[in-house]
Coordinates of C-alpha atoms in Angstrom, one line a residue:
Chain A
X1475 CA -35.7 -7.0 -38.4
X1476 CA -32.7 -8.2 -36.3
X1477 CA -30.9 -9.8 -39.2
X1478 CA -28.0 -7.4 -39.3
X1479 CA -27.5 -7.4 -35.6
X1480 CA -24.4 -9.5 -35.1
X1481 CA -24.0 -11.2 -31.7
X1482 CA -20.6 -10.6 -30.1
X1483 CA -19.3 -13.0 -27.4
X1484 CA -19.2 -11.5 -23.8
X1485 CA -16.0 -9.9 -22.9
X1486 CA -14.4 -10.7 -19.5
X1487 CA -14.0 -7.6 -17.4
X1488 CA -11.0 -6.8 -15.3
X1489 CA -10.8 -4.5 -12.3
X1490 CA -8.6 -2.1 -14.3
X1491 CA -10.0 0.2 -17.0
X1492 CA -11.2 -2.1 -19.7
X1493 CA -11.4 -1.3 -23.4
X1494 CA -14.2 -2.7 -25.4
X1495 CA -14.5 -2.5 -29.2
X1496 CA -17.0 0.1 -30.2
X1497 CA -19.5 -1.9 -32.1
X1498 CA -20.5 0.0 -35.2
X1499 CA -24.0 -1.5 -35.4
X1500 CA -26.9 -0.9 -33.1
X1501 CA -30.2 -2.6 -32.4
X1502 CA -32.3 -1.3 -35.2
X1503 CA -34.9 1.1 -33.9
X1504 CA -35.7 4.5 -35.6
X1505 CA -33.5 6.2 -38.1
X1506 CA -29.8 5.4 -38.2
X1507 CA -27.6 8.1 -36.9
X1508 CA -25.4 9.8 -39.5
X1509 CA -22.6 10.1 -36.9
X1510 CA -22.7 6.3 -36.3
X1511 CA -19.6 5.5 -38.2
X1512 CA -17.5 8.3 -36.7
X1513 CA -16.9 6.6 -33.4
X1514 CA -13.1 6.7 -32.8
X1515 CA -12.4 6.1 -29.1
X1516 CA -13.3 2.7 -27.7
X1517 CA -16.0 2.6 -25.2
X1518 CA -14.5 2.3 -21.7
X1519 CA -16.9 0.4 -19.5
X1520 CA -15.3 1.6 -16.3
X1521 CA -16.0 5.2 -17.4
X1522 CA -19.7 4.4 -17.6
X1523 CA -19.8 2.3 -14.4
X1524 CA -17.5 4.3 -12.2
X1525 CA -18.1 7.9 -11.1
X1526 CA -15.7 8.1 -8.2
X1527 CA -12.7 5.8 -8.9
X1528 CA -11.1 6.2 -5.5
X1529 CA -14.4 5.3 -3.8
X1530 CA -15.5 2.4 -6.0
X1531 CA -15.1 -1.2 -5.0
X1532 CA -16.4 -4.5 -6.3
X1533 CA -18.0 -7.4 -4.3
X1534 CA -19.4 -10.7 -5.4
X1535 CA -23.0 -11.6 -4.4
X1536 CA -23.7 -14.8 -2.6
X1537 CA -27.4 -15.7 -2.0
X1538 CA -30.9 -15.1 -3.4
X1539 CA -32.5 -12.4 -1.2
X1540 CA -32.2 -9.7 -3.9
X1541 CA -33.5 -11.7 -6.9
X1542 CA -36.6 -9.4 -7.5
X1543 CA -34.2 -6.5 -7.8
X1544 CA -32.3 -8.4 -10.5
X1545 CA -29.4 -9.2 -8.3
X1546 CA -28.6 -12.9 -8.4
X1547 CA -26.1 -15.3 -6.8
X1548 CA -22.6 -14.9 -8.1
X1549 CA -23.3 -11.4 -9.7
X1550 CA -20.8 -8.6 -9.2
X1551 CA -21.7 -5.4 -7.4
X1552 CA -20.2 -2.1 -8.2
X1553 CA -20.2 -0.1 -5.0
X1554 CA -19.7 3.6 -4.7
X1555 CA -18.8 4.7 -1.2
X1556 CA -18.9 8.4 -2.1
X1557 CA -22.7 8.4 -2.6
X1558 CA -24.8 9.3 0.4
X1559 CA -27.2 6.4 1.0
X1560 CA -30.9 7.4 0.6
X1561 CA -34.3 5.7 0.9
X1562 CA -34.9 3.0 -1.7
X1563 CA -31.2 2.8 -2.7
X1564 CA -29.6 -0.6 -2.9
X1565 CA -26.7 -0.7 -0.4
X1566 CA -24.1 -3.0 1.0
X1567 CA -24.4 -2.8 4.8
X1568 CA -22.4 -4.4 7.6
X1569 CA -24.5 -6.7 9.7
X1570 CA -22.9 -8.8 12.4
X1571 CA -19.5 -8.1 10.9
X1572 CA -20.5 -9.4 7.4
X1573 CA -21.4 -7.6 4.2
X1574 CA -25.0 -7.9 3.1
X1575 CA -26.7 -6.4 0.1
X1576 CA -30.2 -5.1 0.7
X1577 CA -32.5 -2.2 -0.2
X1578 CA -32.4 0.7 2.3
X1579 CA -35.7 1.7 3.9
X1580 CA -35.4 5.1 5.6
X1581 CA -38.8 6.8 6.3
X1582 CA -40.4 8.5 9.2
X1583 CA -37.4 8.0 11.5
X1584 CA -37.4 4.3 10.8
X1585 CA -34.5 2.5 9.2
X1586 CA -34.4 -1.1 8.0
X1587 CA -32.8 -3.3 5.3
X1588 CA -35.3 -4.9 3.0
X1589 CA -34.8 -8.0 0.9
X1590 CA -36.1 -8.1 -2.7
X1591 CA -37.5 -11.6 -2.2
X1592 CA -40.6 -12.2 -0.1
X1593 CA -39.2 -15.2 1.6
X1594 CA -36.5 -13.2 3.4
X1595 CA -37.3 -11.1 6.5
X1596 CA -36.4 -7.4 6.9
X1597 CA -33.3 -6.6 8.9
X1598 CA -34.3 -4.2 11.7
X1599 CA -31.7 -2.8 14.0
X1600 CA -32.4 -3.5 17.7
X1601 CA -33.0 -0.7 20.2
X1602 CA -30.1 1.7 20.2
X1603 CA -28.4 0.0 17.3
X1604 CA -27.6 1.7 14.0
X1605 CA -27.3 0.1 10.6
X1606 CA -23.9 0.6 9.2
X1607 CA -23.9 1.3 5.4
X1608 CA -20.7 0.4 3.7
X1609 CA -21.5 1.7 0.3
X1610 CA -24.2 2.3 -2.3
X1611 CA -24.6 -0.2 -5.1
X1612 CA -24.7 1.5 -8.5
X1613 CA -24.5 -1.4 -10.9
X1614 CA -24.7 -5.2 -11.0
X1615 CA -22.6 -7.1 -13.5
X1616 CA -23.5 -10.6 -14.6
X1617 CA -21.1 -12.9 -16.4
X1618 CA -22.4 -15.8 -18.5
X1619 CA -20.5 -18.9 -19.3
X1620 CA -18.7 -18.1 -22.6
X1621 CA -16.2 -20.8 -23.0
Chain B
X351 CA 2.8 26.0 5.2
X352 CA 2.8 22.2 5.0
X353 CA 0.3 19.5 5.9
X354 CA 1.1 15.9 6.7
X355 CA -1.7 13.5 6.0
X356 CA -1.1 10.1 7.6
X357 CA -3.4 7.0 7.8
X358 CA -4.0 5.7 11.3
X359 CA -2.6 2.2 11.9
X360 CA -2.6 2.1 8.1
X361 CA -2.2 -1.6 7.4
X362 CA -4.7 -2.6 10.1
X363 CA -7.2 0.0 8.8
X364 CA -6.9 -1.4 5.3
X365 CA -7.7 -4.9 6.5
X366 CA -10.7 -3.6 8.6
X367 CA -12.3 -2.0 5.5
X368 CA -12.9 -5.5 4.1
X369 CA -13.2 -7.3 7.4
X370 CA -15.5 -5.1 9.5
X371 CA -15.7 -7.9 12.1
X372 CA -12.1 -6.9 13.1
X373 CA -13.4 -3.5 14.4
X374 CA -12.9 -3.3 18.1
X375 CA -10.5 -6.3 18.3
X376 CA -6.8 -6.2 18.9
X377 CA -5.2 -6.7 15.5
X378 CA -1.6 -6.8 14.3
X379 CA -0.2 -7.1 10.8
X380 CA 3.0 -9.2 10.6
X381 CA 6.0 -8.5 8.4
X382 CA 7.2 -10.7 5.6
X383 CA 7.5 -14.3 6.8
X384 CA 5.2 -13.5 9.7
X385 CA 8.2 -12.4 11.7
X386 CA 7.1 -9.4 13.7
X387 CA 4.3 -6.8 14.2
X388 CA 4.6 -4.0 11.7
X389 CA 1.2 -2.4 12.4
X390 CA -1.0 -2.5 15.5
X391 CA -4.6 -1.5 16.1
X392 CA -5.2 0.8 19.1
X393 CA -6.5 -2.2 21.0
X394 CA -3.3 -4.1 20.2
X395 CA -1.3 -1.1 21.4
X396 CA -3.3 -1.1 24.6
X397 CA -2.2 -4.7 25.1
X398 CA 1.3 -3.4 25.3
X399 CA 2.4 -4.8 22.0
X400 CA 5.4 -2.8 20.8
X401 CA 6.2 -1.9 17.2
X402 CA 8.3 -4.6 15.8
X403 CA 7.5 -7.1 18.5
X404 CA 8.4 -10.6 17.3
X405 CA 5.4 -12.8 16.7
X406 CA 6.7 -15.6 18.9
X407 CA 6.7 -13.2 21.8
X408 CA 3.1 -12.1 21.4
X409 CA 1.6 -15.3 20.1
X410 CA 0.1 -16.2 23.4
X411 CA -2.1 -13.1 23.3
X412 CA -4.1 -14.7 20.5
X413 CA -5.5 -17.1 23.0
X414 CA -5.3 -14.9 26.1
X415 CA -6.6 -11.6 24.7
X416 CA -8.2 -12.5 21.3
X417 CA -5.4 -10.9 19.4
X418 CA -5.8 -11.3 15.6
X419 CA -2.6 -11.5 13.5
X420 CA -2.6 -11.1 9.7
X421 CA 0.2 -11.5 7.2
X422 CA 1.1 -8.3 5.4
X423 CA -1.0 -8.0 2.2
X424 CA 0.9 -5.3 0.3
X425 CA -1.2 -5.6 -2.9
X426 CA -4.1 -4.4 -0.9
X427 CA -2.2 -1.7 1.0
X428 CA -0.8 -0.3 -2.2
X429 CA -4.2 0.0 -3.8
X430 CA -5.7 1.6 -0.7
X431 CA -2.8 4.0 -0.4
X432 CA -3.2 5.1 -4.0
X433 CA -6.9 5.9 -3.3
X434 CA -6.1 7.7 -0.1
X435 CA -3.2 9.7 -1.6
X436 CA -5.2 10.9 -4.6
X437 CA -7.9 12.3 -2.2
X438 CA -5.3 13.8 0.1
X439 CA -3.8 15.7 -2.9
X440 CA -7.0 17.8 -2.9
X441 CA -5.7 19.6 0.2
X442 CA -3.2 21.8 -1.7
X443 CA -1.3 22.4 -4.9
X444 CA 1.6 20.1 -4.5
X445 CA 2.1 16.7 -2.8
X446 CA 5.1 14.6 -1.8
X447 CA 4.2 10.9 -1.2
X448 CA 6.6 10.2 1.7
X449 CA 5.6 6.6 2.4
X450 CA 2.8 4.2 1.8
X451 CA 0.7 5.9 4.4
X452 CA 2.0 9.5 4.6
X453 CA 2.1 12.4 2.3
X454 CA 3.2 16.0 2.7
X455 CA 1.0 18.7 1.0
X456 CA 2.2 22.1 0.2
X457 CA -0.5 24.5 1.4
X458 CA 1.0 27.7 -0.1
X459 CA -1.7 29.9 -1.7
X460 CA -4.5 27.8 -0.1
X461 CA -7.2 30.2 1.1
X462 CA -9.8 29.9 3.8
X463 CA -9.7 28.0 7.1
X464 CA -7.1 25.3 6.8
X465 CA -8.5 23.3 9.8
X466 CA -12.0 23.2 8.4
X467 CA -10.6 22.2 4.9
X468 CA -8.5 19.5 6.5
X469 CA -11.5 18.1 8.4
X470 CA -13.4 17.9 5.2
X471 CA -10.7 16.0 3.3
X472 CA -10.2 13.7 6.3
X473 CA -13.9 13.0 6.3
X474 CA -13.9 12.3 2.6
X475 CA -11.0 9.8 2.9
X476 CA -12.8 8.1 5.7
X477 CA -16.1 7.8 3.8
X478 CA -14.8 7.1 0.4
X479 CA -11.9 4.8 1.2
X480 CA -12.6 3.8 4.8
X481 CA -9.2 4.8 6.2
X482 CA -9.1 7.1 9.3
X483 CA -6.3 9.8 9.0
X484 CA -4.6 12.3 11.1
X485 CA -3.7 15.7 9.6
X486 CA -1.0 17.9 11.0
X487 CA -0.3 21.5 9.7
X488 CA 2.7 23.7 10.4
X489 CA 5.1 26.2 8.8
X490 CA 7.8 23.5 8.2
X491 CA 7.7 19.8 7.3
X492 CA 9.1 19.0 10.8
X493 CA 6.4 21.0 12.5
X494 CA 3.7 19.4 10.2
X495 CA 4.9 16.0 11.2
X496 CA 4.9 17.0 14.9
X497 CA 1.4 18.4 14.5
X498 CA 0.3 15.1 12.9
X499 CA 1.6 13.2 16.0
X500 CA -0.3 15.6 18.2
X501 CA -3.5 15.2 16.1
X502 CA -3.3 11.4 16.4
X503 CA -2.4 11.3 20.1
X504 CA -5.1 13.8 21.0
X505 CA -7.6 11.5 19.3
X506 CA -6.3 8.2 20.8
X507 CA -5.5 9.4 24.3
X508 CA -8.0 12.1 25.3
X509 CA -6.6 14.5 27.9
X510 CA -3.0 14.6 26.8
X511 CA -3.7 17.5 24.5
X512 CA -6.6 19.9 24.1
X513 CA -9.6 18.1 22.5
X514 CA -9.8 20.6 19.6
X515 CA -6.4 19.3 18.3
X516 CA -7.9 15.8 17.8
X517 CA -7.7 14.4 14.2
X518 CA -6.5 17.8 12.8
X519 CA -3.9 20.0 14.4
X520 CA -2.8 23.3 12.9
X521 CA 0.1 24.5 15.1
X522 CA 0.1 27.9 13.3
X523 CA -3.5 28.5 14.4
X524 CA -2.7 28.3 18.1
X525 CA -1.6 31.3 20.2
X526 CA 1.9 31.3 21.7
X527 CA 0.8 30.1 25.2
X528 CA -1.2 27.2 23.7
X529 CA 1.7 26.2 21.5
X530 CA 4.2 26.3 24.3
X531 CA 1.9 24.1 26.4
X532 CA 1.6 21.6 23.6
X533 CA 5.4 21.6 23.0
X534 CA 6.0 21.2 26.7
X535 CA 3.7 18.1 26.7
X536 CA 5.6 16.4 23.9
X537 CA 8.8 14.4 24.3
X538 CA 11.8 15.6 22.3
X539 CA 12.2 12.0 21.0
X540 CA 8.9 12.4 19.1
X541 CA 10.4 14.9 16.7
X542 CA 11.0 13.8 13.1
X543 CA 14.7 13.1 12.7
X544 CA 15.6 12.7 16.4
X545 CA 16.6 9.1 16.7
X546 CA 16.8 7.1 19.8
X547 CA 20.5 7.7 20.2
X548 CA 20.3 11.5 20.0
X549 CA 17.2 11.4 22.2
X550 CA 19.2 9.7 24.9
X551 CA 22.0 12.3 24.6
X552 CA 19.5 15.1 24.7
X553 CA 17.9 13.8 27.9
X554 CA 21.3 13.4 29.5
X555 CA 21.7 17.1 28.7
X556 CA 18.4 18.0 30.4
X557 CA 16.5 18.4 27.1
X558 CA 13.3 16.5 27.6
X559 CA 10.5 18.2 25.7
X560 CA 10.0 19.7 22.3
X561 CA 9.9 23.1 24.0
X562 CA 13.4 22.5 25.5
X563 CA 14.7 21.4 22.1
X564 CA 13.4 24.3 20.1
X565 CA 14.9 26.8 22.5
X566 CA 18.4 25.6 21.8
X567 CA 20.8 27.7 19.7
X568 CA 21.2 26.1 16.2
X569 CA 24.9 26.9 16.1
X570 CA 25.5 25.2 19.4
X571 CA 23.5 22.2 18.3
X572 CA 25.7 21.9 15.2
X573 CA 28.9 22.0 17.2
X574 CA 27.6 19.7 19.9
X575 CA 25.8 17.2 17.7
X576 CA 25.5 17.5 13.9
X577 CA 24.0 19.5 11.0
X578 CA 21.0 17.2 10.8
X579 CA 19.9 18.0 14.3
X580 CA 20.7 21.7 13.7
X581 CA 18.3 21.6 10.7
X582 CA 15.7 19.9 12.8
X583 CA 16.0 22.7 15.5
X584 CA 15.7 25.4 12.8
X585 CA 12.6 23.7 11.4
X586 CA 11.1 23.5 14.9
X587 CA 11.7 27.3 15.2
X588 CA 9.8 27.8 12.0
X589 CA 12.5 28.2 9.4
X590 CA 11.8 25.8 6.5
X591 CA 15.0 23.8 5.7
X592 CA 13.5 20.8 4.0
X593 CA 11.6 21.3 0.7
X594 CA 8.8 19.3 -0.7
X595 CA 10.4 16.5 -2.6
X596 CA 8.4 16.2 -5.8
X597 CA 10.4 13.6 -7.6
X598 CA 12.7 11.5 -5.3
X599 CA 16.2 11.3 -6.6
X600 CA 17.3 8.2 -8.4
X601 CA 18.5 5.6 -5.9
X602 CA 22.2 5.1 -5.6
X603 CA 21.8 1.5 -4.6
X604 CA 19.1 -1.0 -5.3
X605 CA 18.6 -4.0 -3.2
X606 CA 16.3 -6.9 -3.2
X607 CA 16.7 -9.2 -0.2
X608 CA 14.3 -11.5 1.6
X609 CA 14.2 -14.1 4.2
X610 CA 13.1 -17.6 3.2
X611 CA 9.9 -19.2 4.3
X612 CA 12.0 -22.0 5.9
X613 CA 15.7 -22.9 6.1
X614 CA 17.1 -23.8 2.7
X615 CA 20.1 -26.1 2.3
X616 CA 20.3 -26.8 -1.5
X617 CA 22.2 -24.5 -3.8
X618 CA 19.7 -24.8 -6.6
X619 CA 16.9 -23.5 -4.4
X620 CA 19.0 -20.5 -3.3
X621 CA 19.9 -20.0 -7.0
X622 CA 16.1 -19.7 -7.8
X623 CA 15.7 -17.1 -5.1
X624 CA 18.8 -15.2 -6.2
X625 CA 17.6 -15.3 -9.8
X626 CA 14.3 -13.7 -8.8
X627 CA 15.9 -11.1 -6.6
X628 CA 18.4 -10.2 -9.3
X629 CA 15.5 -10.0 -11.8
X630 CA 13.5 -7.7 -9.5
X631 CA 16.5 -5.5 -8.9
X632 CA 17.2 -5.3 -12.7
X633 CA 13.6 -4.3 -13.2
X634 CA 14.0 -1.6 -10.6
X635 CA 17.2 -0.3 -12.1
X636 CA 15.6 -0.1 -15.6
X637 CA 12.6 1.8 -14.2
X638 CA 14.8 4.6 -12.9
X639 CA 16.8 4.6 -16.1
X640 CA 20.1 3.5 -14.5
X641 CA 22.4 0.7 -15.0
X642 CA 24.6 -1.2 -12.6
X643 CA 28.4 -1.6 -12.6
X644 CA 28.6 -4.2 -9.9
X645 CA 26.4 -6.9 -8.5
X646 CA 26.6 -8.0 -4.9
X647 CA 25.1 -11.3 -3.7
X648 CA 24.9 -12.5 -0.2
X649 CA 23.6 -15.5 1.7
X650 CA 23.4 -16.1 5.4
X651 CA 22.0 -18.4 8.1
X652 CA 19.7 -17.2 10.8
X653 CA 21.3 -15.6 13.9
X654 CA 18.2 -16.6 15.8
X655 CA 18.9 -20.3 15.3
X656 CA 21.4 -22.2 17.4
X657 CA 22.9 -24.2 14.4
X658 CA 26.2 -23.5 12.6
X659 CA 26.4 -19.9 11.3
X660 CA 27.6 -18.8 7.9
X661 CA 27.4 -15.5 6.2
X662 CA 29.1 -14.4 3.0
X663 CA 28.8 -11.9 0.2
X664 CA 30.5 -11.3 -3.0
X665 CA 30.6 -8.4 -5.4
X666 CA 30.9 -9.3 -9.1
X667 CA 31.8 -6.5 -11.4
X668 CA 30.1 -6.4 -14.8
X669 CA 32.1 -6.1 -17.9
X670 CA 30.0 -3.1 -19.0
X671 CA 27.4 -1.4 -16.8
X672 CA 24.2 -3.1 -17.6
X673 CA 20.5 -3.2 -16.8
X674 CA 20.0 -6.4 -18.6
X675 CA 18.3 -9.1 -16.5
X676 CA 20.2 -12.0 -17.9
X677 CA 23.5 -10.2 -17.4
X678 CA 22.7 -9.3 -13.8
X679 CA 21.3 -12.7 -13.0
X680 CA 24.4 -14.3 -14.5
X681 CA 26.7 -12.2 -12.3
X682 CA 24.7 -12.9 -9.2
X683 CA 24.7 -16.6 -9.8
X684 CA 28.5 -16.6 -10.4
X685 CA 28.9 -14.8 -7.1
X686 CA 26.6 -17.4 -5.4
X687 CA 28.7 -20.2 -6.9
X688 CA 31.7 -18.8 -5.2
X689 CA 30.2 -18.2 -1.7
X690 CA 27.9 -21.1 -1.4
X691 CA 28.9 -23.8 1.1
X692 CA 27.1 -27.1 1.6
X693 CA 25.9 -28.0 5.1
X694 CA 24.2 -24.9 6.4
X695 CA 20.6 -23.9 7.0
X696 CA 20.3 -20.7 4.9
X697 CA 17.7 -18.2 6.1
X698 CA 18.2 -15.2 3.9
X699 CA 19.7 -14.1 0.6
X700 CA 19.9 -10.9 -1.3
X701 CA 21.1 -9.1 -4.4
X702 CA 22.3 -5.5 -4.4
X703 CA 23.1 -3.5 -7.5
X704 CA 26.0 -1.1 -6.9
X705 CA 27.9 1.5 -8.9
X706 CA 24.7 2.8 -10.5
X707 CA 24.8 5.2 -13.3
X708 CA 22.4 6.8 -15.7
X709 CA 21.8 4.5 -18.7
X710 CA 22.6 7.4 -21.0
X711 CA 26.3 7.0 -20.6
X712 CA 26.9 4.0 -22.8
X713 CA 30.5 2.9 -22.8
X714 CA 31.5 1.5 -26.1
X715 CA 34.3 -1.1 -26.5
X716 CA 36.1 -2.6 -29.5
X717 CA 34.7 -5.9 -30.4
X718 CA 37.7 -8.1 -30.0
X719 CA 36.3 -11.5 -29.1
X720 CA 34.3 -13.0 -31.9
X721 CA 31.0 -14.4 -30.9
X722 CA 31.2 -13.1 -27.4
X723 CA 30.0 -9.6 -28.2
X724 CA 26.9 -8.8 -26.1
X725 CA 24.0 -8.0 -28.3
X726 CA 21.8 -5.1 -27.4
X727 CA 18.9 -6.6 -25.5
X728 CA 17.1 -3.3 -24.6
X729 CA 14.1 -4.3 -26.7
X730 CA 13.9 -7.7 -25.1
X731 CA 14.1 -6.1 -21.7
X732 CA 11.3 -3.6 -22.5
X733 CA 9.2 -6.4 -23.8
X734 CA 9.8 -8.4 -20.7
X735 CA 8.9 -5.5 -18.4
X736 CA 5.7 -4.8 -20.4
X737 CA 4.6 -8.4 -20.3
X738 CA 5.2 -8.7 -16.5
X739 CA 3.4 -5.4 -15.9
X740 CA 0.4 -6.4 -18.0
X741 CA 0.0 -10.0 -17.1
X742 CA 1.4 -10.0 -13.6
X743 CA 4.8 -10.5 -11.9
X744 CA 6.7 -13.5 -13.1
X745 CA 4.8 -14.0 -16.4
X746 CA 8.2 -14.0 -18.2
X747 CA 11.2 -14.9 -16.1
X748 CA 14.7 -16.2 -16.4
X749 CA 14.6 -20.0 -16.3
X750 CA 17.0 -20.3 -13.4
X751 CA 14.2 -18.7 -11.2
X752 CA 12.6 -22.1 -11.2
X753 CA 9.2 -23.0 -12.6
X754 CA 7.3 -24.2 -9.5
X755 CA 5.5 -20.9 -9.0
X756 CA 4.4 -20.2 -5.5
X757 CA 5.3 -23.6 -4.3
X758 CA 9.0 -22.9 -4.5
X759 CA 11.0 -24.0 -1.5
X760 CA 12.1 -20.6 -0.6
X761 CA 8.8 -18.8 -0.9
X762 CA 7.7 -16.6 1.9
X763 CA 5.7 -17.9 4.8
X764 CA 2.5 -16.0 4.9
X765 CA 0.1 -18.2 6.7
X766 CA -2.4 -15.4 7.6
X767 CA -2.7 -13.5 4.5
X768 CA -6.0 -11.9 3.6
X769 CA -7.2 -12.0 0.0
X770 CA -6.1 -9.2 -2.5
X771 CA -9.6 -7.8 -2.2
X772 CA -9.2 -4.9 -4.6
X773 CA -6.6 -6.2 -7.1
X774 CA -7.6 -9.7 -7.9
X775 CA -10.8 -10.6 -9.6
X776 CA -11.0 -13.9 -7.8
X777 CA -10.3 -12.3 -4.4
X778 CA -13.3 -10.0 -4.4
X779 CA -15.1 -9.7 -1.0
X780 CA -18.5 -11.4 -0.8
X781 CA -21.8 -9.7 0.0
X782 CA -24.5 -11.9 1.3
X783 CA -27.8 -11.5 -0.3

């Protein structure tokens, strides 16, 4: 079933707009689209990943506290500072002057940062302290060894 | 009506976005070669550190007061400036980017409450990019700039001006009495275009505040001082004399000069630096579609050192006006050959392109000397610029620039430089997980 799905090597991504070849084949499921061969403009990954270019920054992940959310050590986070942080969103927060990626818990007047790994404790602000959210994580990019 | 949007302590603010631990600490950003302070956080200002204070004079504060000093990271500031400017542009229909951290916005035709609109834009820049700004609004560019100063001062030093002027100040929205009070509380020297020299003369003449200055008769100002100050006074009185500059005029002179990271004694090291400066200048001249008729090169020792002093420059005329890197480098190196003297500790060198003209006036000449005719290298130059733009500065260079990369003898001293967080893949900030 997958015989005509060619595998392409991963393409390194730069911080600038990045052009990828529009691959004319798709994973075979359902009927082929008659418009499939009409693709003209290359897919621009940054167009898909970045909604607010002025507010978007990249950070590299170090650590394992978010593994159950699919965020692993050495991944790259796409962070959009224009998005208002809400309950359950994955955010980068500033804790003790350092960036940390966690899931935001915001319910019934309580705010805390939750890890997505049972072995890591929640980060709860002390009395009178507020959690400073730096930005909302919208994507996570993984790069595999390709050379 | 004009607005001036200006990032607060811009370089320091850029650094703090990526190093939040610097919030609340006294921070200065040092110029090229870590020479002197070119940006100061409010906490550093409170320590009494002046703009341009030499690092060796304030060094002790690192230990005494926890002062943090960083080398200028212009790759970062340029990117952050770009983000900030494109959001500031949302304030009105036209924008003039005046410097890396300041832009004028033309507000003509903008409806609604300008102060409210400005507060929204300001909040957006702060949230999206992380840079705090001050916004000043007035009927002329000089008044907008003055309003900006008031907005920032009102925020930083509560009590000097009414609280409502903090962060955003629209002079046109105040009534006459309020405006006069604000002008009376501001020194004339704070006005855009009033230099230290003129400020002294004004004070000697009993003109201390902005209110004093704006009451002067423009004609008298012109006869007593000059047209520049006359224009400033007219602008203060509300008559626009300075338009928004959409596309800055082509420069009449292009210079690329820098101090060395440490004293240099060898000619071939200086030649590397001169080659690079000449190449950069050639790139700049091509970018503005000009060509140079003359190339000036200079070298000098440091006046701050007690050893033997030497300073010389030389202008080499080009046979034809040119924007060709190899041609300009050659002329600069020829000049260097003539002025270089062994036995000095050189601290600085530079290349200036003079006699600039549009590259559309090509001057043709009969080809008299066989084999010496200069071929047209426009295509080569375009290719070189494209390569350097796409793959980074110095990808393709003239061989005399040296090939040791950043380890070159004359490279700048930047001991405290932060990573290029937003422009280099390998320099990305790290989030703990």
